[in-house]
PDB file of N, CA and C in Angstrom:
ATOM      1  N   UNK A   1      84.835  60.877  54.238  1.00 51.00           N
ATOM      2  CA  UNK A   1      84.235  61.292  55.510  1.00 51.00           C
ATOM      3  C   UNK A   1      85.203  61.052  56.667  1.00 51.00           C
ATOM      4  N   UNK A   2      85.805  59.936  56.539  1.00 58.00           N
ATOM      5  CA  UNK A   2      86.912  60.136  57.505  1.00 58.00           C
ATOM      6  C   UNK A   2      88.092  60.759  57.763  1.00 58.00           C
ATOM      7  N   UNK A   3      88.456  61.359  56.721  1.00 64.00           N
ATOM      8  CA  UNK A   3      89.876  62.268  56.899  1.00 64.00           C
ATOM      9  C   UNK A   3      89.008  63.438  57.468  1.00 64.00           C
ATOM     10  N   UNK A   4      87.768  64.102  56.811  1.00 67.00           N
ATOM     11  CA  UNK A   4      87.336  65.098  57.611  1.00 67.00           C
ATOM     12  C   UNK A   4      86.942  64.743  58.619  1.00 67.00           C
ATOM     13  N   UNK A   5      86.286  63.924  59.874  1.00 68.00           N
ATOM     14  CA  UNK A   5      86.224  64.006  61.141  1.00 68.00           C
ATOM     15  C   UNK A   5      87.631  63.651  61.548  1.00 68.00           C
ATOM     16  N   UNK A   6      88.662  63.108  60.950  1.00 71.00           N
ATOM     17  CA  UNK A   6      89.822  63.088  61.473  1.00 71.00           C
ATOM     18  C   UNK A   6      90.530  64.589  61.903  1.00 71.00           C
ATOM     19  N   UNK A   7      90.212  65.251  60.652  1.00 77.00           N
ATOM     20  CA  UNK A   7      90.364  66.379  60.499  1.00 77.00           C
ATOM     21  C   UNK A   7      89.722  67.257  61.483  1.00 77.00           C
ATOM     22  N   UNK A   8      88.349  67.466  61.842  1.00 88.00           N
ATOM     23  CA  UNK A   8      88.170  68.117  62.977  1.00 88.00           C
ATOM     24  C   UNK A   8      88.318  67.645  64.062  1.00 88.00           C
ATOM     25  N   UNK A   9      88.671  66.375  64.606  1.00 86.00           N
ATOM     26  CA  UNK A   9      89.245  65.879  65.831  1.00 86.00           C
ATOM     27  C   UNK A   9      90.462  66.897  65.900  1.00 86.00           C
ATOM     28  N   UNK A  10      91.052  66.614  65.351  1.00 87.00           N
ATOM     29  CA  UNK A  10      92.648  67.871  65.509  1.00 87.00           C
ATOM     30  C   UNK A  10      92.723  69.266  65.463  1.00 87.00           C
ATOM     31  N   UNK A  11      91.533  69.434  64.738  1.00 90.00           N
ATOM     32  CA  UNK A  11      91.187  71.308  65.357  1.00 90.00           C
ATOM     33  C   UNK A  11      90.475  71.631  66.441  1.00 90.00           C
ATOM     34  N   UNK A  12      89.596  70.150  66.812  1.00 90.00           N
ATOM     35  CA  UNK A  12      89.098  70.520  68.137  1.00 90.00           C
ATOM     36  C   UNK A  12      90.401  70.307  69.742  1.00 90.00           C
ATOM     37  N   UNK A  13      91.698  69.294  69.114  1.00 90.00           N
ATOM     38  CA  UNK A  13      92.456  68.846  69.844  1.00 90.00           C
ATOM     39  C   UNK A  13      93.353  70.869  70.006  1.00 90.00           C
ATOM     40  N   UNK A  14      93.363  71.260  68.993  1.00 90.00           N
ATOM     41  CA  UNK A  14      94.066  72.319  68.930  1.00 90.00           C
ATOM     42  C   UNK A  14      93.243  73.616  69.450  1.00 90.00           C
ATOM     43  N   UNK A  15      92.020  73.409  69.275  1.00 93.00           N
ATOM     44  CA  UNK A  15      91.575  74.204  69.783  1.00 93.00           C
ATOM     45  C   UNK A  15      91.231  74.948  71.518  1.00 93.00           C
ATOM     46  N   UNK A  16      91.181  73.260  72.137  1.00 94.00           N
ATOM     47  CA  UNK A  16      91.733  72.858  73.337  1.00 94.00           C
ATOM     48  C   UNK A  16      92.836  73.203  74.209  1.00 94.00           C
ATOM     49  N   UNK A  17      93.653  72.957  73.366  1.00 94.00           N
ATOM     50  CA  UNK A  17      95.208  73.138  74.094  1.00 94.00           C
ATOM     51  C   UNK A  17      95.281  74.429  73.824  1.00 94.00           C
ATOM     52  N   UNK A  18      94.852  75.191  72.926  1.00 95.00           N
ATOM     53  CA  UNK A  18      95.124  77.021  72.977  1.00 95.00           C
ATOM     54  C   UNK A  18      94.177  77.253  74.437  1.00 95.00           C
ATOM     55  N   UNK A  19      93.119  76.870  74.633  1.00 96.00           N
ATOM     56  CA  UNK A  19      92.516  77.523  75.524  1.00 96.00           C
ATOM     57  C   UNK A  19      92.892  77.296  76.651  1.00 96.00           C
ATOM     58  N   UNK A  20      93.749  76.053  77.096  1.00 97.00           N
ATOM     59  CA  UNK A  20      93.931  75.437  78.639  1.00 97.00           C
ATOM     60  C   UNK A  20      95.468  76.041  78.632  1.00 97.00           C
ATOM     61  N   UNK A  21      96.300  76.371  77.663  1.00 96.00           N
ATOM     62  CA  UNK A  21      97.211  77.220  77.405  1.00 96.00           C
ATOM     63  C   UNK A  21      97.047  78.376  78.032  1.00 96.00           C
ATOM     64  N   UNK A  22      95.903  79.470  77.481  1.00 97.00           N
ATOM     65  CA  UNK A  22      95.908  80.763  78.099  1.00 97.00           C
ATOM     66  C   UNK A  22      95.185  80.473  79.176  1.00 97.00           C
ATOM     67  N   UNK A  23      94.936  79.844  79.583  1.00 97.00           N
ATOM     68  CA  UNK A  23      93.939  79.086  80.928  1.00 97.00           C
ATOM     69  C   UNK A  23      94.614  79.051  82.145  1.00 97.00           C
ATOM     70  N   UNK A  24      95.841  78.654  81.951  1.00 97.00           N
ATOM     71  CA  UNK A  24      97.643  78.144  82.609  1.00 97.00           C
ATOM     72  C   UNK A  24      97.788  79.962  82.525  1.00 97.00           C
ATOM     73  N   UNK A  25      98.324  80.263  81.522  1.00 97.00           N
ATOM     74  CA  UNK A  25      98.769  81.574  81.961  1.00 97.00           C
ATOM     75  C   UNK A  25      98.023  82.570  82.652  1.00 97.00           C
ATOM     76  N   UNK A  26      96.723  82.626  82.500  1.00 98.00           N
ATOM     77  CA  UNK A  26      96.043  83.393  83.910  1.00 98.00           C
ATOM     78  C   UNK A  26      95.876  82.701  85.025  1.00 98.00           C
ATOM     79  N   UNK A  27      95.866  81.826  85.111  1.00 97.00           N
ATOM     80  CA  UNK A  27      95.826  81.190  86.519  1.00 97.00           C
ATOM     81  C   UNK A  27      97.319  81.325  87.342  1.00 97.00           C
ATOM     82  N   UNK A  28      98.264  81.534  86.002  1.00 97.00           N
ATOM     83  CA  UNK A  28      99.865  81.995  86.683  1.00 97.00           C
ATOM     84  C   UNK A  28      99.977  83.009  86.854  1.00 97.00           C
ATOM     85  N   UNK A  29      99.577  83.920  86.248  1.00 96.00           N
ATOM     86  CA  UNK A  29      99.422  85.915  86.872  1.00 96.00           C
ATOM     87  C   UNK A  29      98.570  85.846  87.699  1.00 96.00           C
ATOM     88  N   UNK A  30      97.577  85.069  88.080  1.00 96.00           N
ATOM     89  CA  UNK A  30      96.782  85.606  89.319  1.00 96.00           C
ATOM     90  C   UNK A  30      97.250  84.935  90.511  1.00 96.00           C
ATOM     91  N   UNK A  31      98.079  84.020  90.482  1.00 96.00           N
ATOM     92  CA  UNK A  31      99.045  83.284  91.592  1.00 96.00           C
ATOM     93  C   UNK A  31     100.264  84.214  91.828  1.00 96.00           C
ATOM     94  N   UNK A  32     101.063  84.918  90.744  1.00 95.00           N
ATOM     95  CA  UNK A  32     101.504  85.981  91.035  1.00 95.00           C
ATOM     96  C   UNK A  32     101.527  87.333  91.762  1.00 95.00           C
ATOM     97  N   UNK A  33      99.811  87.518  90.884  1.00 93.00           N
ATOM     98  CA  UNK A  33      99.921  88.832  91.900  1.00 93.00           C
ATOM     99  C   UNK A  33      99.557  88.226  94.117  1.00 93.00           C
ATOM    100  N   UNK A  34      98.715  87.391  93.641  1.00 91.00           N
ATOM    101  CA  UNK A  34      98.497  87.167  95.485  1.00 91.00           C
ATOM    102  C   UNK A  34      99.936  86.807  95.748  1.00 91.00           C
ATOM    103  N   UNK A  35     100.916  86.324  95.608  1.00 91.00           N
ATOM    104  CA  UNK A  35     101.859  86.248  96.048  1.00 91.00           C
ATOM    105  C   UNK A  35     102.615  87.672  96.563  1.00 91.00           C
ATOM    106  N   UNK A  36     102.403  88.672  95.719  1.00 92.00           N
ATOM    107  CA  UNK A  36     103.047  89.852  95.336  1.00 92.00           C
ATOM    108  C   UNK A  36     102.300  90.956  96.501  1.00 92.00           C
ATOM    109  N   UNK A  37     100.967  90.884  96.595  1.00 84.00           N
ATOM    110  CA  UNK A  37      99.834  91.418  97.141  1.00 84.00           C
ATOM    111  C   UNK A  37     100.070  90.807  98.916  1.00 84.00           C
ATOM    112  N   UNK A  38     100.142  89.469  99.009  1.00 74.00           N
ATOM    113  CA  UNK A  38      99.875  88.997 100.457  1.00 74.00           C
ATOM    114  C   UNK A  38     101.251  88.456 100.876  1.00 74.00           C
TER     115      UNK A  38
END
């Protein structure tokens, strides 16, 4: 039982960092375009 909640601790850790990942990159194209725009 513990290697598997170990185990989903690290897909939830991974699952995380993909999302705050593409999270970062739209928040950097939309700082782009107002830059670009204003």
């Amino acid at each position: 039982m513990a290697e598997n909640n170990q185990n989903s601790l690290v897909t939830k850790i991974a699952t995380y960092g993909s999302f705050i990942a593409i999270a970062s990159f739209v928040i950097l194209f939309i700082s782009i375009f107002f830059k670009v725009f204003i």
